[in-house]
Coordinates of C-alpha atoms and ligand atoms in Angstrom, one line a residue:
M417 CA -10.2 -94.5 110.4
K418 CA -9.6 -98.1 109.4
V419 CA -8.0 -98.3 105.9
L420 CA -7.5 -101.4 103.8
L421 CA -4.5 -101.2 101.4
I422 CA -4.3 -103.6 98.5
G423 CA -0.9 -104.5 97.0
Q424 CA 2.6 -105.3 98.2
G425 CA 5.2 -103.2 96.4
A426 CA 7.3 -100.2 97.4
R427 CA 4.5 -97.9 96.2
E428 CA 2.2 -99.6 98.6
H429 CA 4.8 -99.4 101.4
V430 CA 5.0 -95.6 101.1
I431 CA 1.1 -95.4 100.9
A432 CA 1.0 -97.6 104.1
E433 CA 3.5 -95.2 105.8
S434 CA 1.3 -92.2 104.8
V435 CA -1.9 -93.8 106.2
V436 CA -0.2 -94.6 109.5
K437 CA 1.4 -91.2 109.8
S438 CA -2.0 -89.5 109.4
N439 CA -3.5 -91.7 112.1
G440 CA -5.2 -94.3 109.9
V441 CA -5.3 -97.9 111.2
L442 CA -3.8 -100.0 108.5
Y443 CA -5.1 -103.3 107.2
A444 CA -3.1 -104.9 104.4
Y445 CA -4.1 -107.4 101.7
M446 CA -1.0 -108.6 99.9
K447 CA 0.0 -111.4 97.4
T448 CA 3.2 -111.8 99.3
R449 CA 4.2 -110.5 102.7
N450 CA 6.0 -107.2 102.4
P451 CA 8.0 -106.9 105.7
G452 CA 7.7 -103.1 105.7
I453 CA 3.9 -103.0 105.2
A454 CA 3.4 -105.9 107.7
K455 CA 5.2 -104.0 110.4
L456 CA 2.9 -101.0 110.0
S457 CA -0.3 -103.0 109.8
K458 CA -2.9 -104.0 112.5
E459 CA -3.9 -107.0 110.4
V460 CA -2.5 -108.6 107.3
K461 CA -4.1 -111.0 104.9
I462 CA -2.2 -112.9 102.2
G463 CA -4.1 -113.9 99.1
S464 CA -4.4 -113.5 95.3
L465 CA -5.2 -110.0 94.1
N466 CA -7.6 -111.6 91.7
D467 CA -9.6 -113.2 94.5
F468 CA -12.2 -110.5 94.8
N469 CA -14.4 -112.5 97.2
N470 CA -11.5 -112.8 99.6
I471 CA -10.8 -109.1 99.3
V472 CA -14.4 -108.0 99.8
D473 CA -14.6 -110.3 102.8
F474 CA -11.5 -108.7 104.5
A475 CA -12.7 -105.2 103.5
K476 CA -15.8 -105.5 105.6
K477 CA -13.7 -104.6 108.6
V478 CA -12.6 -101.2 107.3
D479 CA -14.0 -97.7 106.5
F480 CA -12.5 -97.5 103.0
C481 CA -9.9 -99.2 100.6
I482 CA -6.9 -97.9 98.7
I483 CA -6.0 -99.9 95.7
G484 CA -2.2 -99.7 94.8
P485 CA -1.6 -101.6 91.5
E486 CA -3.4 -101.3 88.1
D487 CA -4.4 -105.0 87.5
P488 CA -7.2 -105.3 90.1
L489 CA -8.4 -101.8 89.1
A490 CA -8.7 -102.9 85.4
E491 CA -10.4 -106.1 86.5
G492 CA -13.0 -104.3 88.5
V493 CA -12.1 -104.7 92.2
V494 CA -13.6 -101.2 92.9
D495 CA -16.9 -102.2 91.2
R496 CA -17.1 -105.2 93.5
L497 CA -16.1 -103.3 96.7
E498 CA -18.5 -100.5 96.0
D499 CA -21.3 -103.0 95.3
A500 CA -20.6 -104.3 98.8
G501 CA -20.8 -100.8 100.2
I502 CA -17.1 -100.2 100.7
P503 CA -15.8 -96.8 99.4
C504 CA -12.6 -96.9 97.4
I505 CA -9.6 -94.7 96.4
G506 CA -9.3 -95.9 92.9
P507 CA -11.5 -95.9 89.7
H508 CA -14.1 -98.3 88.5
S509 CA -13.1 -100.6 85.7
S510 CA -14.9 -98.5 83.1
T511 CA -12.9 -95.3 84.0
A512 CA -9.7 -97.3 84.7
R513 CA -9.7 -97.9 80.9
L514 CA -7.7 -94.6 80.9
E515 CA -4.8 -97.0 81.7
S516 CA -6.1 -100.4 80.6
S517 CA -6.9 -99.4 77.1
K518 CA -4.6 -97.1 75.1
S519 CA -7.1 -96.8 72.3
F520 CA -9.9 -95.7 74.7
T521 CA -7.6 -92.9 75.9
R522 CA -6.4 -91.7 72.5
L523 CA -10.0 -91.7 71.1
L524 CA -11.4 -90.0 74.2
L525 CA -8.8 -87.1 73.8
T526 CA -9.8 -86.8 70.2
K527 CA -13.6 -86.9 70.8
Y528 CA -13.4 -84.3 73.6
M529 CA -10.8 -82.1 71.8
I530 CA -8.3 -82.5 74.7
P531 CA -4.8 -81.5 73.6
G532 CA -1.8 -83.9 74.0
N533 CA -2.4 -86.7 71.5
P534 CA 0.4 -87.4 69.0
D535 CA -0.5 -88.4 65.5
Y536 CA -2.0 -91.9 65.9
K537 CA -4.2 -94.6 64.4
V538 CA -6.1 -97.5 66.0
F539 CA -6.2 -100.6 63.8
E540 CA -8.7 -103.5 64.4
D541 CA -7.6 -105.5 61.3
M542 CA -4.7 -105.5 58.9
N543 CA -6.5 -103.5 56.1
D544 CA -4.6 -100.3 55.4
V545 CA -1.7 -101.2 57.8
R546 CA 0.9 -101.6 55.1
E547 CA -0.2 -98.4 53.4
Y548 CA 0.0 -96.6 56.7
L549 CA 3.5 -97.9 57.4
Q550 CA 4.6 -96.8 54.0
T551 CA 3.7 -93.2 54.7
H552 CA 4.5 -93.1 58.5
S553 CA 8.0 -94.5 59.2
N554 CA 8.8 -93.0 62.6
I555 CA 6.3 -95.0 64.7
V556 CA 5.7 -96.6 68.0
V557 CA 3.5 -99.7 68.3
K558 CA 1.5 -100.1 71.5
P559 CA -0.5 -103.0 72.8
D560 CA -4.0 -101.8 73.7
G561 CA -4.0 -103.4 77.2
L562 CA -1.8 -103.6 80.3
T563 CA 1.8 -104.9 79.8
G564 CA 3.6 -103.7 82.8
G565 CA 5.3 -101.0 80.7
K566 CA 7.1 -103.6 78.6
G567 CA 5.0 -104.0 75.4
V568 CA 5.7 -100.8 73.6
K569 CA 8.0 -101.2 70.5
V570 CA 9.7 -98.2 69.1
W571 CA 11.0 -97.7 65.6
G572 CA 14.8 -97.7 65.4
E573 CA 15.1 -99.5 68.7
H574 CA 12.9 -102.6 68.6
L575 CA 11.5 -102.3 65.1
S576 CA 13.9 -101.9 62.2
N577 CA 11.7 -102.3 59.1
I578 CA 8.1 -102.4 57.8
N579 CA 7.9 -106.2 58.0
E580 CA 8.9 -106.3 61.6
A581 CA 6.3 -103.5 62.4
E582 CA 3.6 -105.4 60.4
T583 CA 4.4 -108.7 62.2
Y584 CA 4.1 -107.1 65.6
I585 CA 0.9 -105.2 64.7
R586 CA -0.7 -108.5 63.5
E587 CA 0.4 -110.3 66.7
L588 CA -1.3 -107.6 68.8
I589 CA -4.5 -107.5 66.8
E590 CA -4.8 -111.3 67.1
K591 CA -4.2 -111.0 70.9
D592 CA -6.3 -107.9 71.8
G593 CA -8.5 -107.2 68.8
K594 CA -6.8 -103.9 68.3
V595 CA -3.5 -102.0 68.4
V596 CA -2.5 -98.3 68.6
V597 CA 0.2 -97.1 66.2
E598 CA 1.5 -93.6 66.9
E599 CA 4.1 -91.1 66.0
K600 CA 7.4 -91.5 67.8
L601 CA 7.9 -88.5 70.0
D602 CA 11.3 -86.9 70.9
G603 CA 11.6 -84.9 74.1
E604 CA 11.9 -85.2 77.9
E605 CA 9.4 -87.1 80.0
F606 CA 7.9 -86.2 83.3
T607 CA 5.2 -87.4 85.6
L608 CA 2.4 -85.4 87.1
Q609 CA 0.3 -87.3 89.7
A610 CA -3.0 -85.8 90.8
F611 CA -5.6 -86.5 93.5
V612 CA -9.1 -86.7 92.0
D613 CA -12.5 -86.5 93.9
G614 CA -14.7 -87.1 90.8
V615 CA -14.7 -83.4 89.9
N616 CA -11.7 -81.6 91.5
V617 CA -8.2 -82.4 90.4
V618 CA -5.3 -81.4 92.6
G619 CA -1.7 -81.9 91.3
S620 CA 1.5 -82.8 93.1
P621 CA 5.2 -82.0 92.4
L622 CA 6.6 -83.1 89.0
V623 CA 8.8 -86.1 89.1
Q624 CA 11.2 -87.7 86.5
D625 CA 11.5 -91.5 86.4
H626 CA 14.3 -93.4 84.7
K627 CA 13.1 -96.4 82.7
R628 CA 16.4 -97.8 81.4
A629 CA 18.2 -100.4 83.5
Y630 CA 21.8 -99.0 83.3
E631 CA 23.6 -95.7 83.9
G632 CA 23.5 -93.1 81.1
D633 CA 20.0 -94.3 80.1
Q634 CA 21.4 -97.4 78.5
G635 CA 20.0 -101.0 78.4
P636 CA 16.6 -102.5 78.5
N637 CA 13.4 -100.8 79.8
T638 CA 12.4 -101.6 83.4
G639 CA 9.5 -100.7 85.7
G640 CA 11.7 -97.6 86.7
M641 CA 15.1 -97.5 88.3
G642 CA 14.6 -94.3 90.3
S643 CA 13.3 -90.8 90.2
Y644 CA 13.7 -87.3 91.6
S645 CA 11.8 -84.1 92.3
F646 CA 12.9 -80.6 93.0
P647 CA 12.2 -78.3 96.0
D648 CA 10.2 -75.9 93.8
H649 CA 8.0 -78.8 92.7
G650 CA 9.0 -78.3 89.0
L651 CA 11.8 -79.7 87.0
P652 CA 14.7 -77.5 85.7
F653 CA 14.1 -78.5 82.1
I654 CA 10.4 -78.0 82.1
N655 CA 9.3 -74.3 81.8
R656 CA 6.8 -73.7 84.6
E657 CA 4.2 -72.6 82.0
Y658 CA 3.8 -76.3 81.1
I659 CA 2.6 -77.4 84.6
P660 CA -0.9 -75.8 84.4
Q661 CA -1.1 -77.1 80.8
A662 CA -0.4 -80.7 82.0
L663 CA -2.9 -80.3 84.9
D664 CA -5.5 -78.9 82.5
I665 CA -5.2 -82.1 80.4
L666 CA -5.8 -84.2 83.5
K667 CA -8.8 -82.0 84.4
K668 CA -10.4 -82.1 81.0
T669 CA -9.9 -85.9 80.9
V670 CA -11.6 -86.4 84.3
N671 CA -14.5 -84.4 83.0
A672 CA -14.6 -86.3 79.7
V673 CA -14.4 -89.7 81.2
K674 CA -17.4 -88.9 83.4
K675 CA -19.4 -87.8 80.4
E676 CA -18.3 -90.9 78.4
T677 CA -19.0 -93.5 81.1
G678 CA -21.5 -91.8 83.5
I679 CA -19.2 -92.7 86.4
P680 CA -17.1 -90.1 88.3
Y681 CA -13.3 -90.8 88.5
K682 CA -12.1 -91.0 92.1
G683 CA -8.5 -91.8 93.1
I684 CA -5.1 -91.0 91.6
L685 CA -4.6 -90.0 88.0
Y686 CA -1.0 -90.2 86.8
G687 CA -0.1 -88.4 83.6
Q688 CA 3.1 -89.3 81.8
F689 CA 4.0 -86.3 79.6
M690 CA 6.7 -85.5 77.1
L691 CA 7.8 -82.0 76.3
T692 CA 8.5 -82.0 72.6
R693 CA 9.2 -79.3 70.0
N694 CA 5.5 -79.3 69.3
G695 CA 4.6 -78.7 72.9
L696 CA 3.3 -81.1 75.6
K697 CA 2.3 -84.6 74.5
L698 CA 0.6 -87.2 76.6
V699 CA 2.5 -90.5 76.6
E700 CA 0.0 -92.4 78.8
F701 CA -2.2 -92.2 81.8
N702 CA -2.0 -94.5 84.8
C703 CA -4.9 -94.9 87.2
R704 CA -2.8 -95.1 90.3
F705 CA 0.3 -93.7 91.9
G706 CA 3.6 -94.3 90.0
D707 CA 6.1 -96.7 91.3
P708 CA 8.6 -95.2 92.2
E709 CA 7.1 -91.7 91.8
A710 CA 4.7 -92.2 94.8
I711 CA 7.9 -92.4 97.0
N712 CA 8.9 -88.9 95.8
I713 CA 5.7 -87.1 96.7
L714 CA 4.0 -88.9 99.7
P715 CA 6.9 -88.5 102.2
I716 CA 6.9 -84.7 101.6
L717 CA 3.1 -84.3 102.0
E718 CA 2.6 -81.8 104.8
T719 CA -1.2 -82.2 105.0
S720 CA -2.9 -85.4 106.2
F721 CA -3.1 -88.2 103.6
T722 CA -6.1 -89.9 105.4
D723 CA -7.9 -86.5 105.3
I724 CA -7.2 -86.3 101.5
C725 CA -8.6 -89.8 101.0
L726 CA -11.8 -88.8 102.9
R727 CA -12.2 -85.7 100.8
I728 CA -11.7 -87.7 97.6
L729 CA -14.6 -90.0 98.8
D730 CA -16.8 -87.0 99.9
G731 CA -16.0 -84.9 96.7
N732 CA -14.7 -81.9 98.6
L733 CA -11.0 -81.8 97.8
S734 CA -9.2 -78.5 97.0
E735 CA -5.6 -77.3 96.7
K736 CA -5.4 -76.2 100.3
H737 CA -5.8 -79.8 101.5
V738 CA -2.8 -81.0 99.5
L739 CA 0.4 -79.1 100.5
F740 CA 4.0 -80.3 100.0
D741 CA 7.2 -79.5 101.8
D742 CA 9.7 -77.5 99.7
K743 CA 12.2 -80.3 99.6
A744 CA 14.1 -82.2 96.9
T745 CA 13.7 -86.0 96.8
V746 CA 15.8 -88.8 95.1
V747 CA 14.7 -92.4 94.9
K748 CA 17.0 -95.2 93.8
Y749 CA 15.8 -98.8 93.3
L750 CA 18.0 -101.7 94.0
A751 CA 17.3 -104.7 91.8
P752 CA 18.8 -108.3 91.6
V753 CA 21.9 -108.6 89.4
G754 CA 20.7 -109.4 85.9
Y755 CA 17.4 -107.6 86.2
P756 CA 15.3 -107.2 84.0
V757 CA 16.7 -109.8 81.5
S758 CA 18.0 -112.6 83.7
P759 CA 17.7 -111.6 87.3
V760 CA 19.2 -113.9 90.0
P761 CA 17.3 -113.9 93.3
T762 CA 19.4 -113.1 96.4
E763 CA 19.2 -112.8 100.1
V764 CA 19.5 -109.2 101.3
T765 CA 20.4 -107.5 104.6
V766 CA 19.2 -104.0 105.5
S767 CA 20.4 -101.9 108.5
E768 CA 17.3 -99.8 108.8
D769 CA 18.6 -98.1 112.0
D770 CA 21.8 -96.9 110.2
I771 CA 19.9 -95.7 107.2
R772 CA 17.4 -93.8 109.5
K773 CA 20.4 -92.1 111.3
L774 CA 21.6 -90.8 107.9
G775 CA 18.1 -89.4 107.3
G776 CA 17.4 -92.0 104.6
R777 CA 14.3 -94.3 104.2
V778 CA 13.8 -97.8 102.9
Y779 CA 10.8 -99.1 101.0
Y780 CA 10.5 -102.8 100.3
A781 CA 9.3 -103.9 96.9
S782 CA 9.5 -107.5 95.5
V783 CA 11.0 -109.2 98.5
S784 CA 9.5 -111.8 100.9
E785 CA 10.4 -112.6 104.5
K786 CA 11.0 -116.1 105.5
D787 CA 12.4 -117.3 108.8
G788 CA 13.6 -113.8 109.5
K789 CA 15.5 -113.6 106.2
I790 CA 14.7 -111.2 103.4
L791 CA 14.8 -112.8 99.9
T792 CA 14.3 -111.0 96.6
T793 CA 12.3 -112.3 93.8
T794 CA 13.2 -111.5 90.2
S795 CA 11.8 -107.9 90.1
R796 CA 12.9 -104.6 91.7
S797 CA 13.8 -105.3 95.3
I798 CA 14.2 -102.2 97.6
A799 CA 13.8 -98.5 97.1
V800 CA 15.8 -96.0 99.1
L801 CA 14.7 -92.3 99.5
G802 CA 16.8 -89.3 100.3
V803 CA 15.0 -86.0 101.1
G804 CA 17.0 -82.8 101.3
S805 CA 17.0 -79.0 100.9
T806 CA 18.8 -79.5 97.6
I807 CA 18.9 -82.3 95.0
E808 CA 22.6 -82.8 95.8
E809 CA 21.8 -83.4 99.5
A810 CA 18.9 -85.8 98.6
E811 CA 21.0 -87.7 96.2
R812 CA 23.9 -88.1 98.8
I813 CA 21.5 -89.4 101.4
A814 CA 20.0 -92.0 99.0
E815 CA 23.5 -93.1 97.9
N816 CA 24.9 -93.3 101.4
S817 CA 21.8 -95.3 102.5
I818 CA 22.6 -97.9 99.9
C819 CA 25.9 -98.7 101.7
Y820 CA 23.8 -100.3 104.5
I821 CA 22.0 -102.7 102.2
G822 CA 23.8 -106.0 101.4
G823 CA 23.2 -108.6 98.7
E824 CA 23.8 -109.3 95.0
L825 CA 22.0 -106.1 93.9
F826 CA 22.7 -103.2 91.6
H827 CA 21.4 -99.7 91.2
R828 CA 21.9 -96.6 89.0
R829 CA 24.4 -94.2 90.7
D830 CA 23.6 -91.5 88.2
I831 CA 20.0 -90.8 89.1
G832 CA 19.6 -87.4 90.7
T833 CA 23.2 -86.3 89.8
R834 CA 23.9 -82.9 88.3
K835 CA 25.5 -84.5 85.2
L836 CA 22.3 -86.4 84.3
I837 CA 20.0 -83.5 85.0
Q838 CA 22.2 -81.2 82.8
K839 CA 21.8 -83.7 80.0
R840 CA 18.0 -83.2 80.2
I841 CA 18.4 -79.4 80.3
D842 CA 20.7 -79.5 77.2
H843 CA 18.3 -81.9 75.4
V844 CA 15.3 -79.6 75.9
K845 CA 17.4 -76.5 74.9
Q846 CA 18.4 -78.2 71.7
L847 CA 14.9 -79.4 70.9
L848 CA 13.3 -76.0 71.4
S849 CA 16.0 -73.9 69.7
Ligands
AMP219 P1 3.9 -96.5 78.0 O1 3.7 -98.0 78.3 O2 2.9 -95.9 77.1 O3 4.3 -95.7 79.1 O4 5.3 -96.5 77.1 C1 6.5 -97.0 77.7 C2 7.6 -96.0 77.3 O5 7.7 -96.0 75.9 C3 7.3 -94.6 77.6 O6 7.7 -94.2 78.9 C4 8.1 -93.8 76.6 O7 9.5 -93.7 77.0 C5 8.0 -94.8 75.4 N1 6.9 -94.3 74.5 C6 5.6 -94.5 74.6 N2 4.9 -93.8 73.6 C7 5.9 -93.2 72.9 C8 5.8 -92.3 71.8 N3 4.7 -92.0 71.2 N4 7.0 -91.8 71.3 C9 8.2 -92.1 71.9 N5 8.3 -92.9 73.0 C10 7.2 -93.4 73.5
LIG220 N1 7.0 -95.4 87.0 C1 6.1 -95.8 86.0 C2 4.8 -96.4 86.5 O1 4.5 -96.4 87.7 O2 4.1 -96.9 85.7

């Protein structure tokens, strides 16, 4: 099977590894040359991810495409590829609205009576905004479209009074024509990623990501500084009864989006959930694997990834085709010093052999290779993965692997440690008591 992968981050690096491990022949279309993906590929093409003509042209060589990031999905790369007769793992632009329009998702859940919405309101003009803010103080203001996870403003953190909230709401309505204002939730977040063949929805191990830049969940929000999963495929602070509930929200959504648009959803559906004192709430959907969460699940997939992709395309996927090893995983991202506020690009060195000897793995993110040197950009640079029988073992492998990476980088030592996980357990206990 010849497979074209679109994208150049660590998420795409782990997808590339999974394709090759399951006997796919990899073709890669990237904006910049990811050295890890390049090494695994039969052929590489560098070009803009917005240049759909170029992508379609390159895709004529392959049997199907996998689209890694959200932007080309939202802009309709799958619509174009399918028009050219190339099957895709990834939704059409109309169904990708589950990620690219927060109002579409909230209204869809309401219309089809799918549980998980917080109290919310969509505004398309400033009428009634002030009145709403006077009666709803604990709010979150969300841009309707894609913002790379950085556009959400939370009451008490980024918004301290009604005037500030009103100003931000006006700015977003002027930009996007609408804005979502919703109740601020309190709870613990987790990610559930599912494989979807248009009808069947098959889940994977729960993962917890860490958005804040610094240890102890301090500092600005990032794309995610690291994540972990447990050998039982749950999380110690999420009662197992919530896993089928979360999966049911994904299943009902796949069904509803087909009814709403007439187009079946094929690809990955990522649910970001929060367990609150009022039960499970949906924070957002993504129409792709998470970054870093893909790195937690794909390396412990026991069944063939390429086979799963073919079944997604054929519409005959079931649970028995998606099995995972009973292992813990810990992913830690290294980012340039100063990220995400004032990152300073740096040259990095990576002793991949030493890391492999430890049992660790490396996935390249925002780096480029030039004259044999690896240079970071201003975003997250490299992810390391530890896999173990216990979370402690996985965490130790990840941490020891980082000793073999040089450069002006930082990471969160606390991700995957007992102390931080205990904090989550105590938080949920206190919430539900
Ligand atoms: P999103 O772009 O929707 O993932 O939002 C980014 C982050 O903002 C989430 O991961 C949450 O931590 C936070 N967030 C989003 N919606 C809410 C909400 N209704 N209540 C509290 N926090 C939220
Ligand atoms: N880890 C969050 C995301 O992929 O959007």
